Amino acid sequence: MSPRITPGEPLRLMSVHAHPDDESSKGAATLAKYAAEGVDVLVVTCTGGERGDVLNPAMDRPGVRENLTEIRRAEMAAAREILGVRQHFLGFIDSGLPTAGEPLPDDCFAVQPLEEAAGRLVALIREFRPHVIVTYDETGGYPHPDHIKTHQVTVAAFDATRHPGNGEHWQPLKLYYLGTLSRAWFQAMHDALTARGIDSGMEAVLAELPDDAPALEITTRIACAEYFEVRDRALLAHATQIDPTTGFMLHDRDVEREVWPVEDYYLARSHVDGTVPEDDLFAGLRPAASDTPLTIAAANGALKDLEDQRFWPAPTRT
């Protein structure tokens, strides 16, 4: 018999990322959608982004680089409030993006022993008790050492939680990999914009993505076009990282809603009976129609019992 959520129990979703801003550029509309529906959503940020660059020229001014750690934390706080989610820093130090042959810093996330790094996440999983976890695939989405490490740590933690250990045992039921910003997405958007006589600005990205590059299998698509605006506001909250005049911020959102109104995922692990494709990360987990449905009011009541000062608090819901 497939496990399901107890009637009245809030659904819980954990999304694990490498740096502040990753949660807003990858799967953010999904997070906002579920949070608005009453799901308890926790973003886990493995590093503080301390070694990141200032990618927005308007923010490259005196005092920013010197205080980047504090600024990126403030940006993260603003973004999580916009998305309507909680957020927790796992406490590791950004690895930076070394050039070829350049060694990684001794104190950085990417060189931490896997067992130790995964242990921190295991402890948080047992505390938050998510039913579903989302992270990157084995490529990291792109070859940044912190993204690859985030994948390794999350998978190790998901698998390790099945074994008793310190803290109350908790087994998440599903693990997904993000499939957003794929080559297929860029190609579909480029074709649609070009057909409408709009410069897509995506030629350079497509040129860097070979036609025969391995594509992540998509098992799950979440319809979330109505939350693209929330996603964009959360992205812009990361002002040191997002230049509103270039790149992802430029394409026509109405075209995006028409052409690709979903965010994509790959179901990598599951302890739930079910079939793919899916249209819900909680497919197979929700109470049956004959059970008492999960309501936003019930979820909000349960959230009060889950408050923990180590998390950014759950935002006020209306």
PDB file of C-alpha atoms in Angstrom:
ATOM      1  CA  MET A   1       0.000   0.000   0.000  1.00  0.00           C
ATOM      2  CA  SER A   2       1.455   3.350  -1.008  1.00  0.00           C
ATOM      3  CA  PRO A   3       2.079   5.753   1.912  1.00  0.00           C
ATOM      4  CA  ARG A   4      -0.059   8.873   1.992  1.00  0.00           C
ATOM      5  CA  ILE A   5      -0.307  12.021   4.053  1.00  0.00           C
ATOM      6  CA  THR A   6      -2.502  11.709   7.125  1.00  0.00           C
ATOM      7  CA  PRO A   7      -5.697  13.743   6.643  1.00  0.00           C
ATOM      8  CA  GLY A   8      -5.175  17.185   8.157  1.00  0.00           C
ATOM      9  CA  GLU A   9      -1.387  16.902   8.080  1.00  0.00           C
ATOM     10  CA  PRO A  10       0.338  19.728   6.166  1.00  0.00           C
ATOM     11  CA  LEU A  11       2.286  18.816   3.056  1.00  0.00           C
ATOM     12  CA  ARG A  12       5.974  19.716   3.389  1.00  0.00           C
ATOM     13  CA  LEU A  13       8.409  20.460   0.578  1.00  0.00           C
ATOM     14  CA  MET A  14      12.170  21.033   0.892  1.00  0.00           C
ATOM     15  CA  SER A  15      14.120  22.620  -1.976  1.00  0.00           C
ATOM     16  CA  VAL A  16      17.924  22.357  -1.641  1.00  0.00           C
ATOM     17  CA  HIS A  17      20.155  24.874  -3.451  1.00  0.00           C
ATOM     18  CA  ALA A  18      23.785  25.916  -3.598  1.00  0.00           C
ATOM     19  CA  HIS A  19      23.673  29.722  -3.255  1.00  0.00           C
ATOM     20  CA  PRO A  20      21.267  32.576  -2.538  1.00  0.00           C
ATOM     21  CA  ASP A  21      19.408  33.346  -5.820  1.00  0.00           C
ATOM     22  CA  ASP A  22      19.374  29.703  -7.017  1.00  0.00           C
ATOM     23  CA  GLU A  23      15.980  29.152  -5.400  1.00  0.00           C
ATOM     24  CA  SER A  24      14.577  32.061  -7.416  1.00  0.00           C
ATOM     25  CA  SER A  25      16.089  31.110 -10.765  1.00  0.00           C
ATOM     26  CA  LYS A  26      15.259  27.388 -10.606  1.00  0.00           C
ATOM     27  CA  GLY A  27      11.772  26.214  -9.747  1.00  0.00           C
ATOM     28  CA  ALA A  28      10.672  29.376  -7.962  1.00  0.00           C
ATOM     29  CA  ALA A  29       7.203  29.524  -9.500  1.00  0.00           C
ATOM     30  CA  THR A  30       6.588  25.980  -8.241  1.00  0.00           C
ATOM     31  CA  LEU A  31       7.615  26.964  -4.722  1.00  0.00           C
ATOM     32  CA  ALA A  32       5.377  30.038  -4.798  1.00  0.00           C
ATOM     33  CA  LYS A  33       2.450  28.001  -6.105  1.00  0.00           C
ATOM     34  CA  TYR A  34       2.685  25.347  -3.417  1.00  0.00           C
ATOM     35  CA  ALA A  35       3.255  27.911  -0.664  1.00  0.00           C
ATOM     36  CA  ALA A  36       0.141  29.817  -1.771  1.00  0.00           C
ATOM     37  CA  GLU A  37      -1.815  26.561  -1.595  1.00  0.00           C
ATOM     38  CA  GLY A  38      -0.796  26.015   2.041  1.00  0.00           C
ATOM     39  CA  VAL A  39       2.168  23.691   1.608  1.00  0.00           C
ATOM     40  CA  ASP A  40       4.970  24.288   4.120  1.00  0.00           C
ATOM     41  CA  VAL A  41       7.983  25.051   1.908  1.00  0.00           C
ATOM     42  CA  LEU A  42      11.549  25.256   3.189  1.00  0.00           C
ATOM     43  CA  VAL A  43      14.427  26.432   0.985  1.00  0.00           C
ATOM     44  CA  VAL A  44      17.801  25.114   2.130  1.00  0.00           C
ATOM     45  CA  THR A  45      20.772  27.189   0.951  1.00  0.00           C
ATOM     46  CA  CYS A  46      24.029  25.255   1.314  1.00  0.00           C
ATOM     47  CA  THR A  47      26.368  28.284   1.166  1.00  0.00           C
ATOM     48  CA  GLY A  48      26.150  32.003   1.734  1.00  0.00           C
ATOM     49  CA  GLY A  49      27.387  32.956  -1.731  1.00  0.00           C
ATOM     50  CA  GLU A  50      30.397  34.644  -0.136  1.00  0.00           C
ATOM     51  CA  ARG A  51      32.671  34.192  -3.154  1.00  0.00           C
ATOM     52  CA  GLY A  52      30.121  35.127  -5.783  1.00  0.00           C
ATOM     53  CA  ASP A  53      30.587  37.961  -8.220  1.00  0.00           C
ATOM     54  CA  VAL A  54      28.516  41.132  -8.432  1.00  0.00           C
ATOM     55  CA  LEU A  55      26.728  40.426 -11.708  1.00  0.00           C
ATOM     56  CA  ASN A  56      24.545  43.529 -11.813  1.00  0.00           C
ATOM     57  CA  PRO A  57      26.623  46.581 -12.864  1.00  0.00           C
ATOM     58  CA  ALA A  58      24.242  48.870 -11.000  1.00  0.00           C
ATOM     59  CA  MET A  59      25.237  47.147  -7.743  1.00  0.00           C
ATOM     60  CA  ASP A  60      28.987  47.142  -8.431  1.00  0.00           C
ATOM     61  CA  ARG A  61      29.722  50.128  -6.251  1.00  0.00           C
ATOM     62  CA  PRO A  62      31.748  50.880  -3.112  1.00  0.00           C
ATOM     63  CA  GLY A  63      30.693  48.921  -0.058  1.00  0.00           C
ATOM     64  CA  VAL A  64      28.994  46.075  -1.904  1.00  0.00           C
ATOM     65  CA  ARG A  65      31.831  43.622  -2.462  1.00  0.00           C
ATOM     66  CA  GLU A  66      33.199  44.342   1.003  1.00  0.00           C
ATOM     67  CA  ASN A  67      29.847  43.420   2.554  1.00  0.00           C
ATOM     68  CA  LEU A  68      28.692  40.802   0.065  1.00  0.00           C
ATOM     69  CA  THR A  69      27.955  38.126   2.679  1.00  0.00           C
ATOM     70  CA  GLU A  70      25.555  40.355   4.615  1.00  0.00           C
ATOM     71  CA  ILE A  71      24.004  41.777   1.446  1.00  0.00           C
ATOM     72  CA  ARG A  72      23.318  38.352  -0.036  1.00  0.00           C
ATOM     73  CA  ARG A  73      21.670  37.240   3.216  1.00  0.00           C
ATOM     74  CA  ALA A  74      19.429  40.313   3.097  1.00  0.00           C
ATOM     75  CA  GLU A  75      18.600  39.592  -0.544  1.00  0.00           C
ATOM     76  CA  MET A  76      17.732  36.013   0.387  1.00  0.00           C
ATOM     77  CA  ALA A  77      15.442  37.214   3.165  1.00  0.00           C
ATOM     78  CA  ALA A  78      13.616  39.485   0.725  1.00  0.00           C
ATOM     79  CA  ALA A  79      13.274  36.759  -1.901  1.00  0.00           C
ATOM     80  CA  ARG A  80      11.942  34.124   0.486  1.00  0.00           C
ATOM     81  CA  GLU A  81       9.330  36.605   1.749  1.00  0.00           C
ATOM     82  CA  ILE A  82       8.206  37.274  -1.835  1.00  0.00           C
ATOM     83  CA  LEU A  83       7.964  33.529  -2.556  1.00  0.00           C
ATOM     84  CA  GLY A  84       6.117  32.910   0.715  1.00  0.00           C
ATOM     85  CA  VAL A  85       8.524  30.245   1.951  1.00  0.00           C
ATOM     86  CA  ARG A  86      10.884  29.614   4.827  1.00  0.00           C
ATOM     87  CA  GLN A  87      14.651  29.477   4.366  1.00  0.00           C
ATOM     88  CA  HIS A  88      17.647  28.003   6.186  1.00  0.00           C
ATOM     89  CA  PHE A  89      21.388  28.390   5.562  1.00  0.00           C
ATOM     90  CA  LEU A  90      23.180  25.065   5.930  1.00  0.00           C
ATOM     91  CA  GLY A  91      26.319  26.963   6.938  1.00  0.00           C
ATOM     92  CA  PHE A  92      28.958  26.074   4.348  1.00  0.00           C
ATOM     93  CA  ILE A  93      31.242  28.559   2.562  1.00  0.00           C
ATOM     94  CA  ASP A  94      30.906  29.304  -1.144  1.00  0.00           C
ATOM     95  CA  SER A  95      33.537  27.577  -3.293  1.00  0.00           C
ATOM     96  CA  GLY A  96      33.664  30.258  -5.964  1.00  0.00           C
ATOM     97  CA  LEU A  97      34.066  29.300  -9.601  1.00  0.00           C
ATOM     98  CA  PRO A  98      37.730  28.432 -10.142  1.00  0.00           C
ATOM     99  CA  THR A  99      39.381  28.606 -13.535  1.00  0.00           C
ATOM    100  CA  ALA A 100      40.823  25.463 -15.116  1.00  0.00           C
ATOM    101  CA  GLY A 101      43.604  24.086 -12.924  1.00  0.00           C
ATOM    102  CA  GLU A 102      42.908  26.482 -10.057  1.00  0.00           C
ATOM    103  CA  PRO A 103      42.535  24.663  -6.708  1.00  0.00           C
ATOM    104  CA  LEU A 104      39.418  25.038  -4.614  1.00  0.00           C
ATOM    105  CA  PRO A 105      39.734  26.945  -1.324  1.00  0.00           C
ATOM    106  CA  ASP A 106      40.442  24.691   1.652  1.00  0.00           C
ATOM    107  CA  ASP A 107      37.425  25.934   3.604  1.00  0.00           C
ATOM    108  CA  CYS A 108      34.825  25.702   0.841  1.00  0.00           C
ATOM    109  CA  PHE A 109      31.700  23.585   0.517  1.00  0.00           C
ATOM    110  CA  ALA A 110      32.878  21.555  -2.462  1.00  0.00           C
ATOM    111  CA  VAL A 111      35.795  19.969  -0.559  1.00  0.00           C
ATOM    112  CA  GLN A 112      33.900  19.061   2.602  1.00  0.00           C
ATOM    113  CA  PRO A 113      33.673  15.323   3.389  1.00  0.00           C
ATOM    114  CA  LEU A 114      30.406  14.037   1.957  1.00  0.00           C
ATOM    115  CA  GLU A 115      29.379  12.250   5.140  1.00  0.00           C
ATOM    116  CA  GLU A 116      29.830  15.392   7.228  1.00  0.00           C
ATOM    117  CA  ALA A 117      28.045  17.674   4.779  1.00  0.00           C
ATOM    118  CA  ALA A 118      25.178  15.245   4.277  1.00  0.00           C
ATOM    119  CA  GLY A 119      24.917  14.826   8.032  1.00  0.00           C
ATOM    120  CA  ARG A 120      23.920  18.469   8.437  1.00  0.00           C
ATOM    121  CA  LEU A 121      21.166  18.026   5.891  1.00  0.00           C
ATOM    122  CA  VAL A 122      20.014  14.748   7.466  1.00  0.00           C
ATOM    123  CA  ALA A 123      19.576  16.550  10.783  1.00  0.00           C
ATOM    124  CA  LEU A 124      17.520  19.265   9.100  1.00  0.00           C
ATOM    125  CA  ILE A 125      15.398  16.703   7.245  1.00  0.00           C
ATOM    126  CA  ARG A 126      14.606  14.922  10.507  1.00  0.00           C
ATOM    127  CA  GLU A 127      13.660  18.248  12.046  1.00  0.00           C
ATOM    128  CA  PHE A 128      11.543  19.658   9.200  1.00  0.00           C
ATOM    129  CA  ARG A 129      10.159  16.263   8.060  1.00  0.00           C
ATOM    130  CA  PRO A 130       9.612  16.981   4.350  1.00  0.00           C
ATOM    131  CA  HIS A 131       7.527  14.606   2.266  1.00  0.00           C
ATOM    132  CA  VAL A 132       9.214  15.752  -0.957  1.00  0.00           C
ATOM    133  CA  ILE A 133      12.734  17.057  -1.649  1.00  0.00           C
ATOM    134  CA  VAL A 134      13.889  18.893  -4.791  1.00  0.00           C
ATOM    135  CA  THR A 135      17.479  19.540  -5.896  1.00  0.00           C
ATOM    136  CA  TYR A 136      19.795  19.426  -8.945  1.00  0.00           C
ATOM    137  CA  ASP A 137      20.725  16.404 -11.038  1.00  0.00           C
ATOM    138  CA  GLU A 138      24.263  14.980 -11.078  1.00  0.00           C
ATOM    139  CA  THR A 139      25.470  17.723 -13.449  1.00  0.00           C
ATOM    140  CA  GLY A 140      24.433  20.403 -10.974  1.00  0.00           C
ATOM    141  CA  GLY A 141      22.443  22.074 -13.747  1.00  0.00           C
ATOM    142  CA  TYR A 142      25.769  23.585 -14.777  1.00  0.00           C
ATOM    143  CA  PRO A 143      29.301  22.630 -13.748  1.00  0.00           C
ATOM    144  CA  HIS A 144      29.732  24.788 -10.659  1.00  0.00           C
ATOM    145  CA  PRO A 145      31.414  22.785  -7.875  1.00  0.00           C
ATOM    146  CA  ASP A 146      28.819  23.889  -5.310  1.00  0.00           C
ATOM    147  CA  HIS A 147      25.933  22.765  -7.509  1.00  0.00           C
ATOM    148  CA  ILE A 148      27.479  19.351  -8.052  1.00  0.00           C
ATOM    149  CA  LYS A 149      28.180  19.064  -4.317  1.00  0.00           C
ATOM    150  CA  THR A 150      24.594  20.076  -3.539  1.00  0.00           C
ATOM    151  CA  HIS A 151      23.362  17.180  -5.667  1.00  0.00           C
ATOM    152  CA  GLN A 152      25.708  14.727  -3.963  1.00  0.00           C
ATOM    153  CA  VAL A 153      24.824  15.931  -0.465  1.00  0.00           C
ATOM    154  CA  THR A 154      21.078  15.890  -1.080  1.00  0.00           C
ATOM    155  CA  VAL A 155      21.042  12.403  -2.581  1.00  0.00           C
ATOM    156  CA  ALA A 156      23.237  11.074   0.236  1.00  0.00           C
ATOM    157  CA  ALA A 157      20.994  12.680   2.852  1.00  0.00           C
ATOM    158  CA  PHE A 158      17.799  11.380   1.218  1.00  0.00           C
ATOM    159  CA  ASP A 159      19.193   7.850   1.249  1.00  0.00           C
ATOM    160  CA  ALA A 160      20.709   8.134   4.740  1.00  0.00           C
ATOM    161  CA  THR A 161      17.458   9.149   6.407  1.00  0.00           C
ATOM    162  CA  ARG A 162      16.130   5.610   6.047  1.00  0.00           C
ATOM    163  CA  HIS A 163      18.611   4.509   8.725  1.00  0.00           C
ATOM    164  CA  PRO A 164      18.048   5.264  12.435  1.00  0.00           C
ATOM    165  CA  GLY A 165      20.471   7.758  13.891  1.00  0.00           C
ATOM    166  CA  ASN A 166      20.669  10.870  15.992  1.00  0.00           C
ATOM    167  CA  GLY A 167      17.332  12.622  16.014  1.00  0.00           C
ATOM    168  CA  GLU A 168      13.903  11.252  15.232  1.00  0.00           C
ATOM    169  CA  HIS A 169      13.804   9.029  12.161  1.00  0.00           C
ATOM    170  CA  TRP A 170      12.124  10.524   9.077  1.00  0.00           C
ATOM    171  CA  GLN A 171      12.053   9.191   5.523  1.00  0.00           C
ATOM    172  CA  PRO A 172      11.170  11.637   2.745  1.00  0.00           C
ATOM    173  CA  LEU A 173       9.007   9.880   0.174  1.00  0.00           C
ATOM    174  CA  LYS A 174      10.055  11.483  -3.119  1.00  0.00           C
ATOM    175  CA  LEU A 175      13.194  13.106  -4.524  1.00  0.00           C
ATOM    176  CA  TYR A 176      13.075  15.241  -7.672  1.00  0.00           C
ATOM    177  CA  TYR A 177      15.733  16.837  -9.864  1.00  0.00           C
ATOM    178  CA  LEU A 178      15.098  20.238 -11.398  1.00  0.00           C
ATOM    179  CA  GLY A 179      14.693  20.284 -15.171  1.00  0.00           C
ATOM    180  CA  THR A 180      14.246  24.034 -15.597  1.00  0.00           C
ATOM    181  CA  LEU A 181      16.145  26.176 -18.116  1.00  0.00           C
ATOM    182  CA  SER A 182      16.826  23.185 -20.331  1.00  0.00           C
ATOM    183  CA  ARG A 183      18.013  23.377 -23.925  1.00  0.00           C
ATOM    184  CA  ALA A 184      14.475  22.459 -24.970  1.00  0.00           C
ATOM    185  CA  TRP A 185      13.144  25.482 -23.042  1.00  0.00           C
ATOM    186  CA  PHE A 186      15.628  27.868 -24.629  1.00  0.00           C
ATOM    187  CA  GLN A 187      14.924  26.459 -28.102  1.00  0.00           C
ATOM    188  CA  ALA A 188      11.140  26.629 -27.695  1.00  0.00           C
ATOM    189  CA  MET A 189      11.311  30.189 -26.397  1.00  0.00           C
ATOM    190  CA  HIS A 190      13.729  31.255 -29.138  1.00  0.00           C
ATOM    191  CA  ASP A 191      11.526  29.772 -31.854  1.00  0.00           C
ATOM    192  CA  ALA A 192       8.332  31.281 -30.437  1.00  0.00           C
ATOM    193  CA  LEU A 193       9.786  34.743 -29.972  1.00  0.00           C
ATOM    194  CA  THR A 194      11.455  34.738 -33.379  1.00  0.00           C
ATOM    195  CA  ALA A 195       8.201  33.648 -35.053  1.00  0.00           C
ATOM    196  CA  ARG A 196       6.545  36.704 -33.492  1.00  0.00           C
ATOM    197  CA  GLY A 197       9.259  39.018 -34.800  1.00  0.00           C
ATOM    198  CA  ILE A 198      10.810  39.460 -31.349  1.00  0.00           C
ATOM    199  CA  ASP A 199      14.557  39.222 -30.793  1.00  0.00           C
ATOM    200  CA  SER A 200      14.917  36.334 -28.336  1.00  0.00           C
ATOM    201  CA  GLY A 201      18.440  37.192 -27.191  1.00  0.00           C
ATOM    202  CA  MET A 202      18.982  33.455 -26.689  1.00  0.00           C
ATOM    203  CA  GLU A 203      21.263  32.684 -29.625  1.00  0.00           C
ATOM    204  CA  ALA A 204      24.412  32.808 -27.504  1.00  0.00           C
ATOM    205  CA  VAL A 205      22.994  30.390 -24.948  1.00  0.00           C
ATOM    206  CA  LEU A 206      21.840  27.957 -27.633  1.00  0.00           C
ATOM    207  CA  ALA A 207      25.246  28.107 -29.296  1.00  0.00           C
ATOM    208  CA  GLU A 208      26.826  26.956 -26.030  1.00  0.00           C
ATOM    209  CA  LEU A 209      24.384  24.049 -25.647  1.00  0.00           C
ATOM    210  CA  PRO A 210      25.195  21.278 -28.164  1.00  0.00           C
ATOM    211  CA  ASP A 211      22.285  19.629 -29.955  1.00  0.00           C
ATOM    212  CA  ASP A 212      23.371  16.203 -28.728  1.00  0.00           C
ATOM    213  CA  ALA A 213      23.838  17.181 -25.067  1.00  0.00           C
ATOM    214  CA  PRO A 214      22.215  14.621 -22.731  1.00  0.00           C
ATOM    215  CA  ALA A 215      18.776  15.832 -21.695  1.00  0.00           C
ATOM    216  CA  LEU A 216      17.250  15.129 -18.308  1.00  0.00           C
ATOM    217  CA  GLU A 217      14.190  12.932 -18.625  1.00  0.00           C
ATOM    218  CA  ILE A 218      11.121  14.912 -17.575  1.00  0.00           C
ATOM    219  CA  THR A 219       8.570  12.968 -15.544  1.00  0.00           C
ATOM    220  CA  THR A 220       6.687  15.803 -13.882  1.00  0.00           C
ATOM    221  CA  ARG A 221       5.431  19.167 -15.090  1.00  0.00           C
ATOM    222  CA  ILE A 222       3.969  21.712 -12.674  1.00  0.00           C
ATOM    223  CA  ALA A 223       1.579  24.251 -14.177  1.00  0.00           C
ATOM    224  CA  CYS A 224       2.613  27.511 -12.523  1.00  0.00           C
ATOM    225  CA  ALA A 225       2.439  30.287 -15.138  1.00  0.00           C
ATOM    226  CA  GLU A 226       0.383  32.467 -12.818  1.00  0.00           C
ATOM    227  CA  TYR A 227       3.404  32.570 -10.471  1.00  0.00           C
ATOM    228  CA  PHE A 228       5.993  33.686 -13.033  1.00  0.00           C
ATOM    229  CA  GLU A 229       5.507  37.261 -11.848  1.00  0.00           C
ATOM    230  CA  VAL A 230       6.272  36.186  -8.267  1.00  0.00           C
ATOM    231  CA  ARG A 231       9.337  34.306  -9.519  1.00  0.00           C
ATOM    232  CA  ASP A 232      10.556  37.423 -11.312  1.00  0.00           C
ATOM    233  CA  ARG A 233      10.131  39.620  -8.241  1.00  0.00           C
ATOM    234  CA  ALA A 234      12.048  37.099  -6.141  1.00  0.00           C
ATOM    235  CA  LEU A 235      14.816  37.030  -8.743  1.00  0.00           C
ATOM    236  CA  LEU A 236      15.090  40.815  -8.786  1.00  0.00           C
ATOM    237  CA  ALA A 237      15.385  40.807  -4.986  1.00  0.00           C
ATOM    238  CA  HIS A 238      18.825  39.266  -5.553  1.00  0.00           C
ATOM    239  CA  ALA A 239      20.021  42.603  -6.888  1.00  0.00           C
ATOM    240  CA  THR A 240      23.743  41.799  -6.789  1.00  0.00           C
ATOM    241  CA  GLN A 241      23.176  38.766  -9.005  1.00  0.00           C
ATOM    242  CA  ILE A 242      20.388  39.767 -11.414  1.00  0.00           C
ATOM    243  CA  ASP A 243      20.760  42.520 -13.992  1.00  0.00           C
ATOM    244  CA  PRO A 244      17.194  43.490 -14.965  1.00  0.00           C
ATOM    245  CA  THR A 245      18.399  44.772 -18.346  1.00  0.00           C
ATOM    246  CA  THR A 246      19.919  41.541 -19.671  1.00  0.00           C
ATOM    247  CA  GLY A 247      19.538  37.795 -19.987  1.00  0.00           C
ATOM    248  CA  PHE A 248      16.610  35.928 -18.503  1.00  0.00           C
ATOM    249  CA  MET A 249      14.790  39.098 -17.501  1.00  0.00           C
ATOM    250  CA  LEU A 250      14.264  40.247 -21.100  1.00  0.00           C
ATOM    251  CA  HIS A 251      12.042  37.662 -22.782  1.00  0.00           C
ATOM    252  CA  ASP A 252       8.324  38.323 -23.211  1.00  0.00           C
ATOM    253  CA  ARG A 253       6.456  36.790 -20.267  1.00  0.00           C
ATOM    254  CA  ASP A 254       3.182  36.446 -22.170  1.00  0.00           C
ATOM    255  CA  VAL A 255       4.978  34.342 -24.762  1.00  0.00           C
ATOM    256  CA  GLU A 256       6.521  32.235 -21.993  1.00  0.00           C
ATOM    257  CA  ARG A 257       3.099  31.636 -20.413  1.00  0.00           C
ATOM    258  CA  GLU A 258       1.754  30.535 -23.783  1.00  0.00           C
ATOM    259  CA  VAL A 259       4.692  28.372 -24.888  1.00  0.00           C
ATOM    260  CA  TRP A 260       6.038  26.904 -21.644  1.00  0.00           C
ATOM    261  CA  PRO A 261       3.605  27.464 -18.750  1.00  0.00           C
ATOM    262  CA  VAL A 262       5.197  24.796 -16.551  1.00  0.00           C
ATOM    263  CA  GLU A 263       8.321  23.988 -14.562  1.00  0.00           C
ATOM    264  CA  ASP A 264       9.906  20.595 -15.198  1.00  0.00           C
ATOM    265  CA  TYR A 265      11.200  17.869 -12.885  1.00  0.00           C
ATOM    266  CA  TYR A 266      12.601  14.348 -12.954  1.00  0.00           C
ATOM    267  CA  LEU A 267      11.426  11.868 -10.307  1.00  0.00           C
ATOM    268  CA  ALA A 268      14.729  10.356  -9.151  1.00  0.00           C
ATOM    269  CA  ARG A 269      13.627   8.439  -6.034  1.00  0.00           C
ATOM    270  CA  SER A 270      10.191   7.392  -4.843  1.00  0.00           C
ATOM    271  CA  HIS A 271       8.762   5.322  -2.008  1.00  0.00           C
ATOM    272  CA  VAL A 272       5.273   5.880  -3.395  1.00  0.00           C
ATOM    273  CA  ASP A 273       3.177   3.810  -5.776  1.00  0.00           C
ATOM    274  CA  GLY A 274       2.327   5.764  -8.892  1.00  0.00           C
ATOM    275  CA  THR A 275       2.919   6.340 -12.552  1.00  0.00           C
ATOM    276  CA  VAL A 276       4.519   9.039 -14.640  1.00  0.00           C
ATOM    277  CA  PRO A 277       4.017  11.522 -16.148  1.00  0.00           C
ATOM    278  CA  GLU A 278       2.790  13.562 -13.181  1.00  0.00           C
ATOM    279  CA  ASP A 279       1.439  17.065 -12.715  1.00  0.00           C
ATOM    280  CA  ASP A 280       2.008  17.282  -8.954  1.00  0.00           C
ATOM    281  CA  LEU A 281       5.139  16.789  -6.830  1.00  0.00           C
ATOM    282  CA  PHE A 282       2.830  15.269  -4.207  1.00  0.00           C
ATOM    283  CA  ALA A 283       1.218  12.806  -6.618  1.00  0.00           C
ATOM    284  CA  GLY A 284       0.415   9.634  -4.708  1.00  0.00           C
ATOM    285  CA  LEU A 285       0.713  11.360  -1.341  1.00  0.00           C
ATOM    286  CA  ARG A 286      -2.400  13.465  -1.006  1.00  0.00           C
ATOM    287  CA  PRO A 287      -5.336  12.108   0.992  1.00  0.00           C
ATOM    288  CA  ALA A 288      -7.885  10.225  -1.084  1.00  0.00           C
ATOM    289  CA  ALA A 289     -11.035  12.061  -2.132  1.00  0.00           C
ATOM    290  CA  SER A 290     -12.946  10.277   0.626  1.00  0.00           C
ATOM    291  CA  ASP A 291     -10.518  11.590   3.265  1.00  0.00           C
ATOM    292  CA  THR A 292     -10.678  14.988   4.888  1.00  0.00           C
ATOM    293  CA  PRO A 293      -8.958  17.343   2.406  1.00  0.00           C
ATOM    294  CA  LEU A 294      -5.908  19.341   3.374  1.00  0.00           C
ATOM    295  CA  THR A 295      -6.992  22.962   3.665  1.00  0.00           C
ATOM    296  CA  ILE A 296      -4.900  26.067   3.818  1.00  0.00           C
ATOM    297  CA  ALA A 297      -6.347  26.807   7.247  1.00  0.00           C
ATOM    298  CA  ALA A 298      -5.280  23.388   8.530  1.00  0.00           C
ATOM    299  CA  ALA A 299      -1.810  23.833   7.062  1.00  0.00           C
ATOM    300  CA  ASN A 300      -1.446  27.276   8.584  1.00  0.00           C
ATOM    301  CA  GLY A 301      -2.446  25.942  11.987  1.00  0.00           C
ATOM    302  CA  ALA A 302       0.129  23.204  11.733  1.00  0.00           C
ATOM    303  CA  LEU A 303       2.790  25.705  10.668  1.00  0.00           C
ATOM    304  CA  LYS A 304       2.560  27.378  14.062  1.00  0.00           C
ATOM    305  CA  ASP A 305       3.573  24.118  15.692  1.00  0.00           C
ATOM    306  CA  LEU A 306       6.558  23.788  13.353  1.00  0.00           C
ATOM    307  CA  GLU A 307       8.135  27.196  13.984  1.00  0.00           C
ATOM    308  CA  ASP A 308      11.852  27.029  14.706  1.00  0.00           C
ATOM    309  CA  GLN A 309      14.133  30.012  15.267  1.00  0.00           C
ATOM    310  CA  ARG A 310      16.812  28.366  13.121  1.00  0.00           C
ATOM    311  CA  PHE A 311      14.589  28.843  10.065  1.00  0.00           C
ATOM    312  CA  TRP A 312      13.517  32.149   8.674  1.00  0.00           C
ATOM    313  CA  PRO A 313       9.946  32.175  10.023  1.00  0.00           C
ATOM    314  CA  ALA A 314       6.984  31.236   7.900  1.00  0.00           C
ATOM    315  CA  PRO A 315       5.595  34.385   6.247  1.00  0.00           C
ATOM    316  CA  THR A 316       2.224  35.720   7.216  1.00  0.00           C
ATOM    317  CA  ARG A 317      -0.500  34.242   5.050  1.00  0.00           C
ATOM    318  CA  THR A 318      -3.710  36.013   4.177  1.00  0.00           C
TER     319      THR A 318
END
